[in-house]
Coordinates of C-alpha atoms in Angstrom, one line a residue:
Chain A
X1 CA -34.1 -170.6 -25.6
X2 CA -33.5 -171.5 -29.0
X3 CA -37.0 -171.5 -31.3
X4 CA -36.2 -175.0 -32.6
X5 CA -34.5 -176.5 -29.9
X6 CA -36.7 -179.9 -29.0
X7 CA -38.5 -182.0 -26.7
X8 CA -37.5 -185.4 -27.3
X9 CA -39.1 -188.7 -25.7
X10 CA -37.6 -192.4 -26.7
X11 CA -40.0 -194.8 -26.1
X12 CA -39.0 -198.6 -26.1
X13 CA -36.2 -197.6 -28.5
X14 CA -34.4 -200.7 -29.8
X15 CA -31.5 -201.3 -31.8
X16 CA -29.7 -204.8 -33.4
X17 CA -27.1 -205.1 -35.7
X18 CA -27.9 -208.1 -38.0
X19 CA -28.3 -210.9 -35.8
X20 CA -26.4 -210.0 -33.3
X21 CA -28.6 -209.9 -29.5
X22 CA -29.6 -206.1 -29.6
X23 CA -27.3 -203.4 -27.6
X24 CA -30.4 -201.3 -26.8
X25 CA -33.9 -202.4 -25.7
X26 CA -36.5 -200.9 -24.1
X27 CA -35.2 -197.7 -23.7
X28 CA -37.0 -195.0 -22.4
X29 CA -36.1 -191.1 -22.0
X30 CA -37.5 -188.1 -21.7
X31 CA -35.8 -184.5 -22.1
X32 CA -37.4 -181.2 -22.2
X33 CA -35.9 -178.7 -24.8
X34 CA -32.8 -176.9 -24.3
X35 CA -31.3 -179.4 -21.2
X36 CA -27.7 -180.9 -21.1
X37 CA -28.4 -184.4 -20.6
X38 CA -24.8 -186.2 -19.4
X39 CA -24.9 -190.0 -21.1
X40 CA -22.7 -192.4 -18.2
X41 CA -22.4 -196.2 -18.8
X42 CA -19.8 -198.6 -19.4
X43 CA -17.5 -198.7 -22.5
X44 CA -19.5 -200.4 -25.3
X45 CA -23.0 -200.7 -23.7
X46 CA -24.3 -198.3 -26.3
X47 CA -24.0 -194.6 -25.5
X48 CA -22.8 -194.1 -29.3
X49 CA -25.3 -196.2 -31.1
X50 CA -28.0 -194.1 -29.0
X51 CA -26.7 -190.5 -29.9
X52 CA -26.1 -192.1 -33.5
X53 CA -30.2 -193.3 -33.8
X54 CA -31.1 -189.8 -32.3
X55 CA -29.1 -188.2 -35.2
X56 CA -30.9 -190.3 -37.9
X57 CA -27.7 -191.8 -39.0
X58 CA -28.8 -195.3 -37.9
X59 CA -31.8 -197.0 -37.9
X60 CA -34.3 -198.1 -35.5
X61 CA -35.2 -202.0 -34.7
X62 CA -38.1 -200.7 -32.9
X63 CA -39.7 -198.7 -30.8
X64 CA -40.0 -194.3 -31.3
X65 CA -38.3 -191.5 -31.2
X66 CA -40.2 -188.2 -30.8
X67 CA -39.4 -184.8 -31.6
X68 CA -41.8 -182.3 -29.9
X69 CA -44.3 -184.9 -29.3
X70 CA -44.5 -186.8 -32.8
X71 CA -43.3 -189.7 -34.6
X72 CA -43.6 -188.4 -38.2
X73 CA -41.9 -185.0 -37.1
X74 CA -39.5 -183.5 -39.4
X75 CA -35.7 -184.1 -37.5
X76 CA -34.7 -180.5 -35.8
X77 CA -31.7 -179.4 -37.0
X78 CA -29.0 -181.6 -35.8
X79 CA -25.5 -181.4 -35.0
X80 CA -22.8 -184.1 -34.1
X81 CA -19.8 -183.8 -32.3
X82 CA -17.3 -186.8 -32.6
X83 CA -14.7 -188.2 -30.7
X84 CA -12.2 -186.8 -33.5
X85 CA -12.2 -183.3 -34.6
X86 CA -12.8 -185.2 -38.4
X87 CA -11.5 -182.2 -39.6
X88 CA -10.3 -182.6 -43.7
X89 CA -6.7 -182.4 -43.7
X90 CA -6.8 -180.3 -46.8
X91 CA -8.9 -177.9 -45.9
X92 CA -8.0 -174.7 -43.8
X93 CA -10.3 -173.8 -41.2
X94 CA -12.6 -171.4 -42.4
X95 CA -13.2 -174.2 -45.1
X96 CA -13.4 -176.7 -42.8
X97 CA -16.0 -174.8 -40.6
X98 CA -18.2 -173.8 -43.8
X99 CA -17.9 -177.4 -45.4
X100 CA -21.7 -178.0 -43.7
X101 CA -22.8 -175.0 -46.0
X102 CA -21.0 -175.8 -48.8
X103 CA -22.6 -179.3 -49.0
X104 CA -26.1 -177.5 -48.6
X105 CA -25.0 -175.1 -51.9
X106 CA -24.9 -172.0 -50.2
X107 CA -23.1 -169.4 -51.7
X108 CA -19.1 -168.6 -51.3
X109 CA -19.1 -164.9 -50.3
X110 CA -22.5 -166.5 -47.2
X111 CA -20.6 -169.6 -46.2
X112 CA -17.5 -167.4 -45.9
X113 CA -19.5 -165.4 -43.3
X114 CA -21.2 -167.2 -41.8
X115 CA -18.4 -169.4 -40.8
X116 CA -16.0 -166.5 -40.0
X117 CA -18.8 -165.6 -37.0
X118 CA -18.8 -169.2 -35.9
X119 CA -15.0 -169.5 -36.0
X120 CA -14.8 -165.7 -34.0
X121 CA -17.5 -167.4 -31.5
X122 CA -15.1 -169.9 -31.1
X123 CA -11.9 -168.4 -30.3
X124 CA -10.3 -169.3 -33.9
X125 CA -11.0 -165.9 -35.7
X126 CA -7.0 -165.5 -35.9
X127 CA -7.2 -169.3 -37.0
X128 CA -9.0 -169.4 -40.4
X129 CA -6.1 -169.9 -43.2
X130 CA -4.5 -172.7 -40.9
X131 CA -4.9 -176.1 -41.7
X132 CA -5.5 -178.9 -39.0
X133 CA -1.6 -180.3 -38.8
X134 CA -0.7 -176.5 -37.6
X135 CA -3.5 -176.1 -35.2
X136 CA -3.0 -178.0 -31.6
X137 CA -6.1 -180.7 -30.2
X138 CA -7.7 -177.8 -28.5
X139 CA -8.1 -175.5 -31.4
X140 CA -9.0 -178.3 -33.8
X141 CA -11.8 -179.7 -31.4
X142 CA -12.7 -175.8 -31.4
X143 CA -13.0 -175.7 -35.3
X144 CA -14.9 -179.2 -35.0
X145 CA -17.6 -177.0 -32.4
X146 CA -17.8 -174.2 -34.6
X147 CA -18.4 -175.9 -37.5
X148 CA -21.2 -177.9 -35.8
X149 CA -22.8 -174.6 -35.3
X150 CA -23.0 -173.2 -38.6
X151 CA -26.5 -174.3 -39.3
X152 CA -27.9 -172.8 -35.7
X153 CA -28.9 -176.4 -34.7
X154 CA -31.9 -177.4 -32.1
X155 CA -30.1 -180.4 -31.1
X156 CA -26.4 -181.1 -30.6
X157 CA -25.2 -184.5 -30.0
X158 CA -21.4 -184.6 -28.6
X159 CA -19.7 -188.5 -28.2
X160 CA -16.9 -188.4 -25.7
X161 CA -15.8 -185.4 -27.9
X162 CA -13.3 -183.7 -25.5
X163 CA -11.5 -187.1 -24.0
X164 CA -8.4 -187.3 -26.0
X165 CA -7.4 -184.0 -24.6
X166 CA -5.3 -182.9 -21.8
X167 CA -7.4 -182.1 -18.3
X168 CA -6.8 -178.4 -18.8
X169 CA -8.0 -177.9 -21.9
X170 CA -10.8 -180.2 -21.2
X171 CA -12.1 -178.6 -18.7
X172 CA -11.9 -174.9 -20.4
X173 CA -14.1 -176.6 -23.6
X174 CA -16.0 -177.5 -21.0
X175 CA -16.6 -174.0 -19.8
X176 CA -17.0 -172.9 -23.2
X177 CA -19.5 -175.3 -24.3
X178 CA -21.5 -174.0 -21.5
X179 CA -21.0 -170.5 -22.3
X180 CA -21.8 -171.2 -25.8
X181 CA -25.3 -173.1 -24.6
X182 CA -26.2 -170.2 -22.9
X183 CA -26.7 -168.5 -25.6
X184 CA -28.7 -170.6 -27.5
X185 CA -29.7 -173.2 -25.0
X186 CA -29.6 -176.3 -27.8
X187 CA -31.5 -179.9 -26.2
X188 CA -28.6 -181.9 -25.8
X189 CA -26.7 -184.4 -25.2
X190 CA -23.3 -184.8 -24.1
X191 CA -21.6 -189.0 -23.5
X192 CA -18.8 -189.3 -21.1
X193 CA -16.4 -191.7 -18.9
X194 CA -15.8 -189.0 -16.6
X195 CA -18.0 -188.8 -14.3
X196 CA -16.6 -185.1 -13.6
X197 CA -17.5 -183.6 -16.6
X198 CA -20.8 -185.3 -16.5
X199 CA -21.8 -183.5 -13.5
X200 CA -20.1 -180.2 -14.3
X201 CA -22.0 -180.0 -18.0
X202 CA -25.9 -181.6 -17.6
X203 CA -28.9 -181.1 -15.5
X204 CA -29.4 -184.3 -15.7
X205 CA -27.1 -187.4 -15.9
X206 CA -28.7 -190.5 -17.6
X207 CA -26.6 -194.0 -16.3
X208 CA -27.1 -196.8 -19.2
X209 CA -26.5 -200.5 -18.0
X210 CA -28.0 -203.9 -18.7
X211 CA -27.3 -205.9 -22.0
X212 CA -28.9 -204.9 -23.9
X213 CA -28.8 -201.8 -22.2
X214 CA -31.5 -199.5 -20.8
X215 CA -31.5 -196.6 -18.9
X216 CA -30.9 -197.8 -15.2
X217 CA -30.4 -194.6 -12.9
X218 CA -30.9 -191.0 -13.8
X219 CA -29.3 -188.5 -11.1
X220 CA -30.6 -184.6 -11.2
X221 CA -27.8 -182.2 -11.1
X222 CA -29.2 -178.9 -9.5
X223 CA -26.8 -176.0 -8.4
X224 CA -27.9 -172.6 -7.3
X225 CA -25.6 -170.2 -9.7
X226 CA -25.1 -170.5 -13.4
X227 CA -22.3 -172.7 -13.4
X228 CA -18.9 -171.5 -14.4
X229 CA -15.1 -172.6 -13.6
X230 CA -15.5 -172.0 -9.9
X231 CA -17.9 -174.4 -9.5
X232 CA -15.1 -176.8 -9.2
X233 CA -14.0 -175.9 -6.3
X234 CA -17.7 -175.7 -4.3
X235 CA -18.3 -178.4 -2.0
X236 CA -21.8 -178.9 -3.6
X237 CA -20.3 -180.2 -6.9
X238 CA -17.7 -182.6 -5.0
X239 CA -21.1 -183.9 -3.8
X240 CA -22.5 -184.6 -6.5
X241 CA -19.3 -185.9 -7.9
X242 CA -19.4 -188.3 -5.1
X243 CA -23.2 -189.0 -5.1
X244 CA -23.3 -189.4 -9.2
X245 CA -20.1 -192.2 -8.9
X246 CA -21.6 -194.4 -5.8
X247 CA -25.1 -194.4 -8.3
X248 CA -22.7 -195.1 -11.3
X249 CA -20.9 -197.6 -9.7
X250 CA -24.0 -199.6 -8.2
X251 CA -25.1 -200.3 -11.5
X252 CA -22.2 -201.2 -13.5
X253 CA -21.2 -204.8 -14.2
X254 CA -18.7 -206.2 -11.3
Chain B
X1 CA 32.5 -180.7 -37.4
X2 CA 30.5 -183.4 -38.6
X3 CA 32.7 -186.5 -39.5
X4 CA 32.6 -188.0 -43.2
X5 CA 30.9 -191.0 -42.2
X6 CA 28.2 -188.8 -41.3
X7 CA 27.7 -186.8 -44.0
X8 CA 24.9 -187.1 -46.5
X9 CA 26.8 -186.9 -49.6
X10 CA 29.8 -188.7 -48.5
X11 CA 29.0 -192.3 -48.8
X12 CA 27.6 -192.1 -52.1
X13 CA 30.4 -190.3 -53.1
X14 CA 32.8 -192.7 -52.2
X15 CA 31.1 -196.0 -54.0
X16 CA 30.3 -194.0 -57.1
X17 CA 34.1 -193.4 -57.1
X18 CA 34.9 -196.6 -56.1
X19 CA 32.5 -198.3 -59.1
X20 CA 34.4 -196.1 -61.2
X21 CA 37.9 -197.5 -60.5
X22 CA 36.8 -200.9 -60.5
X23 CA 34.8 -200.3 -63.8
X24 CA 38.3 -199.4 -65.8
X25 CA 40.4 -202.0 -63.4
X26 CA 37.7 -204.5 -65.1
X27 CA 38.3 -203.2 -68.7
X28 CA 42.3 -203.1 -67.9
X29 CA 43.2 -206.7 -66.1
X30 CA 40.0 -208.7 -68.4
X31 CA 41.9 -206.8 -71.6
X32 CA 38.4 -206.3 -72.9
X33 CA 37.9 -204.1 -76.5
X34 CA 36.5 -200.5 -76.3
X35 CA 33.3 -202.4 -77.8
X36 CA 33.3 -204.7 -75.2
X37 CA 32.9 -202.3 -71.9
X38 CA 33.6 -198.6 -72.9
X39 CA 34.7 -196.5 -69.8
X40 CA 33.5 -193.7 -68.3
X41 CA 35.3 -191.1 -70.4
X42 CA 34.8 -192.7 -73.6
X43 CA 30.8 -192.8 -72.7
X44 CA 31.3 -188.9 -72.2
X45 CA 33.7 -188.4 -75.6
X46 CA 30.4 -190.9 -77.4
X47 CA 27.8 -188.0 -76.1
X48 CA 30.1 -185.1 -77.6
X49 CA 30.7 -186.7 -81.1
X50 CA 26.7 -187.9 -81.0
X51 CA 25.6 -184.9 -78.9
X52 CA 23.2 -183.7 -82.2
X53 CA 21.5 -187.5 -82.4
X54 CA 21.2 -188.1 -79.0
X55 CA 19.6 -184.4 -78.5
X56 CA 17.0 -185.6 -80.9
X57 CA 16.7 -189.0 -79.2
X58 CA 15.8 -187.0 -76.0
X59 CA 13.4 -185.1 -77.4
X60 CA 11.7 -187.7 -79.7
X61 CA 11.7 -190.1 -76.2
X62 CA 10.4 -187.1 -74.1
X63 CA 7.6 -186.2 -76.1
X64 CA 6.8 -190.4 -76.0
X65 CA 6.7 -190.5 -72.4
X66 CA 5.0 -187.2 -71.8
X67 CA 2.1 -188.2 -73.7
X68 CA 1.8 -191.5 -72.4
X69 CA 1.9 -190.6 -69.0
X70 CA -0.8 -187.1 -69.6
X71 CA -2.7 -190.4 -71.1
X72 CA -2.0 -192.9 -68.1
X73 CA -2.8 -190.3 -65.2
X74 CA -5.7 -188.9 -67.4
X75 CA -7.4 -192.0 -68.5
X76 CA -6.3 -193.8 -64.8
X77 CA -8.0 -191.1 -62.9
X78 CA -10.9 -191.4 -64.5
X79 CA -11.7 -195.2 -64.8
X80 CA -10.6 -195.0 -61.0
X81 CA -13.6 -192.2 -60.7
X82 CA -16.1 -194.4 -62.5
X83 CA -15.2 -197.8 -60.6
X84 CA -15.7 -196.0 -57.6
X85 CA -19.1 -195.1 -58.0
X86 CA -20.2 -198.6 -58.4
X87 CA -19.1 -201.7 -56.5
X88 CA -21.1 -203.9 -59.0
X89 CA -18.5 -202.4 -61.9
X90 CA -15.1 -202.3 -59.3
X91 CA -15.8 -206.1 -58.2
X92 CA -16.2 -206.7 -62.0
X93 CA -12.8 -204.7 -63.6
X94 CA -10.7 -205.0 -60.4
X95 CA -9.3 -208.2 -61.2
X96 CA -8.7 -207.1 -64.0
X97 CA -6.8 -203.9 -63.5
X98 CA -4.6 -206.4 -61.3
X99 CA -4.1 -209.1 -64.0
X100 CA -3.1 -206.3 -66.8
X101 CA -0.2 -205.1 -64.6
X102 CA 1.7 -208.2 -64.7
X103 CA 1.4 -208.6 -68.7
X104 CA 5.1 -208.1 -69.5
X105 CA 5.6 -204.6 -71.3
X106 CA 7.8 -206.5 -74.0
X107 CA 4.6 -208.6 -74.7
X108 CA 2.3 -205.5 -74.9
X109 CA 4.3 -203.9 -77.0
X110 CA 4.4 -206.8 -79.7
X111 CA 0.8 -206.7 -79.7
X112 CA 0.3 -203.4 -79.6
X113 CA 2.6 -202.7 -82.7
X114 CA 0.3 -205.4 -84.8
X115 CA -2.6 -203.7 -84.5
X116 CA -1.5 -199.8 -84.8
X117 CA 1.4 -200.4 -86.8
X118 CA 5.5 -199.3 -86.3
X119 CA 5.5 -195.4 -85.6
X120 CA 4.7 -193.0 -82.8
X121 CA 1.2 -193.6 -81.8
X122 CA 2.4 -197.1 -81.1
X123 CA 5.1 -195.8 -79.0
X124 CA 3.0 -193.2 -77.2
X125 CA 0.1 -196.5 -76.9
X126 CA 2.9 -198.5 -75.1
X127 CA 4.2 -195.9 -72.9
X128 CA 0.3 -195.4 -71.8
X129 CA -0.2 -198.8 -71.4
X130 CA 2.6 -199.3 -68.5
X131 CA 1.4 -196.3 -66.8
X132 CA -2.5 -196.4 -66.6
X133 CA -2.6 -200.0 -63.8
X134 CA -0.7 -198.2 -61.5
X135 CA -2.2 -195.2 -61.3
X136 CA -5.6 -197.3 -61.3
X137 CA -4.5 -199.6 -58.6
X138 CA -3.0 -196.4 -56.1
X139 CA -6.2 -193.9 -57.1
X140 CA -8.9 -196.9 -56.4
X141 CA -6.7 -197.7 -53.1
X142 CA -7.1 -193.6 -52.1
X143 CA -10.7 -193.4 -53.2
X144 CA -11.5 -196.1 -50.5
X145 CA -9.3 -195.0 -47.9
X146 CA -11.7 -192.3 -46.7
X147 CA -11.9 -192.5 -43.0
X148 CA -15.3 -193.7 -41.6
X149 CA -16.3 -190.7 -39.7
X150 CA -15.7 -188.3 -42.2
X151 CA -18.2 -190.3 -44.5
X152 CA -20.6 -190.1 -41.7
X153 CA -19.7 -186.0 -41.4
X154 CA -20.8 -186.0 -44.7
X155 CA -23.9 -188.5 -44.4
X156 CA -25.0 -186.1 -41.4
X157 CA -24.7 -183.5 -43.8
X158 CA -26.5 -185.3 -46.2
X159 CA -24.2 -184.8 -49.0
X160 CA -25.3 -185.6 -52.7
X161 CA -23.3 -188.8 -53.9
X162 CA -21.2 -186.4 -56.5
X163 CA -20.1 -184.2 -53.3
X164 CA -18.5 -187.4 -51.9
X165 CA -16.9 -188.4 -54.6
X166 CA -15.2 -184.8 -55.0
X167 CA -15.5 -183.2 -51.8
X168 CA -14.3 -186.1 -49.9
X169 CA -13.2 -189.1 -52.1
X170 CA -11.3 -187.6 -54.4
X171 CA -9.3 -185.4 -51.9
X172 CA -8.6 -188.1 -49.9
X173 CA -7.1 -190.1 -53.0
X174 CA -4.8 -187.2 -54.4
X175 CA -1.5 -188.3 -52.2
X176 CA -2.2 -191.7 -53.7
X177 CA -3.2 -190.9 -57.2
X178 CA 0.5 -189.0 -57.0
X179 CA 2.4 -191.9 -55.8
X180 CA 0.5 -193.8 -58.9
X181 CA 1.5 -191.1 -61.2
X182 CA 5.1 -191.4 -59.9
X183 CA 5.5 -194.7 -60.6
X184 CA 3.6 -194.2 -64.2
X185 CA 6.3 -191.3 -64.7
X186 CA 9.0 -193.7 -64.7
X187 CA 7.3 -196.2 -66.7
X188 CA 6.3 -194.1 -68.9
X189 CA 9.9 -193.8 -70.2
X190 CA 10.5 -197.3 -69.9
X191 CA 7.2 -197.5 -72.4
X192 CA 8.6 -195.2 -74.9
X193 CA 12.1 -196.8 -74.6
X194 CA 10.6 -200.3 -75.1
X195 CA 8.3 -199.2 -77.8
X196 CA 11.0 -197.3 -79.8
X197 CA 13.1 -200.6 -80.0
X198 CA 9.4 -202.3 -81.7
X199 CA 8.4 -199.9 -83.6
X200 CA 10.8 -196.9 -83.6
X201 CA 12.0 -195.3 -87.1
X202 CA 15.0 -193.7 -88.2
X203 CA 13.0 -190.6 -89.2
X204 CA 11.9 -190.2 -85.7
X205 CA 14.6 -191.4 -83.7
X206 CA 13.9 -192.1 -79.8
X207 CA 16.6 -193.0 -77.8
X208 CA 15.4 -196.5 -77.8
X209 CA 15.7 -196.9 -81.6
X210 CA 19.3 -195.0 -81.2
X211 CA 20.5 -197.8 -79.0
X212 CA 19.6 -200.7 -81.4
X213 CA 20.7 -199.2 -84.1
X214 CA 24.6 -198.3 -82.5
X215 CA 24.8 -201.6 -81.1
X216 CA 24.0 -202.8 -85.0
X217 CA 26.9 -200.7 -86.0
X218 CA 29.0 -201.9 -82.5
X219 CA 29.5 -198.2 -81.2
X220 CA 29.0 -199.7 -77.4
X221 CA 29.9 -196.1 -76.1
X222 CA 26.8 -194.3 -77.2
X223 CA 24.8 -197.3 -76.2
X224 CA 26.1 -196.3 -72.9
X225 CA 25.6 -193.1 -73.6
X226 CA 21.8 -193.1 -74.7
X227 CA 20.9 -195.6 -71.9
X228 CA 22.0 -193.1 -69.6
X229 CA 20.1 -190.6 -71.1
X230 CA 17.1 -193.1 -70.8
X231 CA 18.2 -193.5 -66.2
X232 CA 18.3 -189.4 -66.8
X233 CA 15.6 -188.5 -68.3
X234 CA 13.3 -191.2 -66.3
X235 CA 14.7 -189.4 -62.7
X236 CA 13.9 -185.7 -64.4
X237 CA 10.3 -187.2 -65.2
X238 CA 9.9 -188.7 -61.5
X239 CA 11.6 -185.7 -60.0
X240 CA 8.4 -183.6 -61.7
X241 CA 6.1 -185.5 -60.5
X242 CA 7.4 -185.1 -56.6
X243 CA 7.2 -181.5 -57.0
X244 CA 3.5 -181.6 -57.1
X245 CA 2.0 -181.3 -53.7
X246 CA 0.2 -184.2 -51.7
X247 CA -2.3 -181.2 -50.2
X248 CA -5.5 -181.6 -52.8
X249 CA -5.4 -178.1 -54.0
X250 CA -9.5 -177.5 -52.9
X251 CA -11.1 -174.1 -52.4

């Protein structure tokens, strides 16, 4: 378990922009440290602006969100996967992957380490001098992974990060998001449209619905063996596959 | 084998040679004087007999353009920089910045030459002055350009104000600050050209006071001949300037 990964609870979280009718209201969550929570719910009904009020990037309209059982708590470290690798074009990737530490003011000769070890944990230690146009979408959403882990974080917050690749190479980050959370078993959370990937990555899979939306069904995921590729081809995961889709489905907007 | 039509350097071959042998048909069935429309080869014999004047011009008109256009990307970066920081100040100048680029050069050079005087400062003033909106305009265009997610990378981060500016912002402006500085190279000649025929000097002959002061003694040929020099030495500037790479150069 990692030391600083947290227990976070939301309690009657609620977000507006401006004057528009709030996307989130009332929303309630708890998750004990170190789980994969899956984030299912239709496109726009507020997956992103959730991860985003976790991360302290937005603000709150109301309600609490509590880090190891406090309101005032200091934010665990946090890191945040996006949809795009938002890697710096000019950068090569050892530079891109130590740009977290640079922005802190560590020194060259540490940042050049430290990210060299993320990068190798990674699979992009042959990688580092290349810049983003000569690496493919795999390696760069890779490089975006390992630079979220320079800083050892508690909690890592991933939106939709792996959908704008091909289904193989999903499903291998996939793998080796898993196999990288084994190690240092981070509390987070992971948002999704595939209901697939949902299943095969959390222990639990949180279904947001409603405007503004709340969380409306919350399916366990429980297999017997750490999970690895061949789980994909075990009946029990089709199950849940089909079970998590009929709940999905129930709940979403006709 | 590739056919002519499909060639690079074919086309522009032909209507170059084709300009030609309409240029000297024009001089020939119009029976227009030398002084009238020199020809090619007369424009060529003007830069042999001149060649020591116009090598001078060059360099006087080089030096000109150079230093308005260090001046123009210099002092056009910066201001970009500074407007940046603050939208208060960019709402404020921005309209401004727009308004002084379409001030004709010819009118900026007459004022400029009242208040500094005939001479080279003036010259190297003007050349600045037609340079430093466009590199404004492009570098403020690239400062703002920067992607939202990689703002919020760096909000995440939380990022000191100065590190966006120059770990982000500035990066992200460089292919457009070059395009700026591109189109200030150019001008920059134009600046210098315009400026000499102001306030150039016979002691310090640019290419621009050369052509004023041959067309005052009717040798039309080496008018040709220095405003090609001018075309030639404005592609040589612009050529430069292409050569610098649109990667930022970060560490």
């Amino acid at each position: 378990m990692h030391p600083l990964a947290p227990h976070i609870e939301t309690r009657g979280l609620r977000k507006a922009f401006g004057d528009q009718p709030p996307v989130l209201d009332g929303l309630d969550l708890v998750v004990e440290p170190g789980r994969i929570i899956a984030l299912l719910g239709a496109s726009g009904c507020g997956k992103s602006t959730l991860l985003r009020l976790i991360a302290g990037t937005l603000p709150l309209s109301g309600g609490a969100i509590l880090f190891n059982g406090e309101a005032q708590a200091e934010r665990p470290e946090t890191a945040f996967i996006f949809q795009d690798p938002v890697l710096l074009p000019w950068l090569d990737t050892l530079h891109n992957i130590s740009l977290p530490l640079r922005l802190r003011g560590m020194a060259a000769h540490e940042r050049r380490e430290i990210a060299t070890e993320r990068a190798c944990r990674v699979g992009l230690g042959e990688a580092l001098g290349r810049y983003p146009d000569e690496l493919s979408g795999g390696m760069r959403m890779r490089a975006s992974l390992a630079r979220a882990l320079t800083f050892s974080p508690g909690l890592m917050l991933l939106d939709e990060p792996f959908g704008a690749l091909d289904a193989i190479t999903r499903n291998r980050l996939n793998e080796e998001l898993l196999a990288l959370h084994a190690r240092e078993r981070w509390t987070t959370f992971f948002v999704t449209h595939s209901v697939t990937e949902a299943v095969f990555l959390a222990d639990r899979v949180v279904i947001l619905g409603g405007s503004p939306a709340r969380v409306v069904d919350v399916v366990e995921i429980a297999f017997a063996q750490a999970r690895s590729a061949s789980l994909r081809t075990q009946i029990a995961y089709q199950q849940a596959v089909a079970e998590t889709t009929a709940r999905l489905y129930a709940v979403l907007p006709a | 084998m590739k056919s002519l039509g499909q060639s690079r350097l074919f086309p522009p071959l032909l209507v170059g040679l084709l300009l030609v042998a309409a240029w000297y048909a024009l001089r020939h069935f119009l029976a227009l004087e030398a002084f009238r429309l020199p020809v090619p080869h007369e424009i060529l014999a003007a830069i042999w007999k001149e060649r020591q004047t116009l090598a001078g011009g060059v360099r006087v008109t080089f030096l000109a353009s150079l230093g308005g256009f260090f001046a123009a990307t210099f002092f056009g970066l910066a201001l970009s920089l500074i407007l940046t920081a603050s939208r208060t100040l960019r709402r404020g100048f921005l309209p401004f910045v727009v308004l002084m680029q379409v001030i004709p050069i010819i009118a900026t050079a007459a004022i400029v030459v009242t208040w500094l005087d005939a001479g080279f400062p003036a010259i190297i003033t003007i050349a600045f002055f037609i340079g430093f909106f466009p590199v404004v305009a492009n570098t403020l265009a690239g400062l703002r350009a920067v992607p939202a997610e990689q703002l919020e990378l760096f909000r995440l981060y939380k990022a000191t104000p100065l590190q966006e500016l120059f770990l982000l912002r500035l990066p992200t402006a460089w292919p457009y600050f070059l395009t700026g500085a591109q189109i200030a190279a150019t001008l920059a000649v134009i600046g210098s050209v315009t400026g000499e025929i102001f306030a150039g000097s016979s002691a310090n002959a640019g290419l621009g006071f050369l052509i004023i002061s041959y067309r005052a003694s009717f040798e039309t040929a080496a008018v040709f001949a220095a405003t090609a020099l001018c075309a030639l030495l404005a592609m040589v500037f612009w050529g430069a300037v292409r050569l610098v790479p649109t990667r930022f150069p970060a560490r």
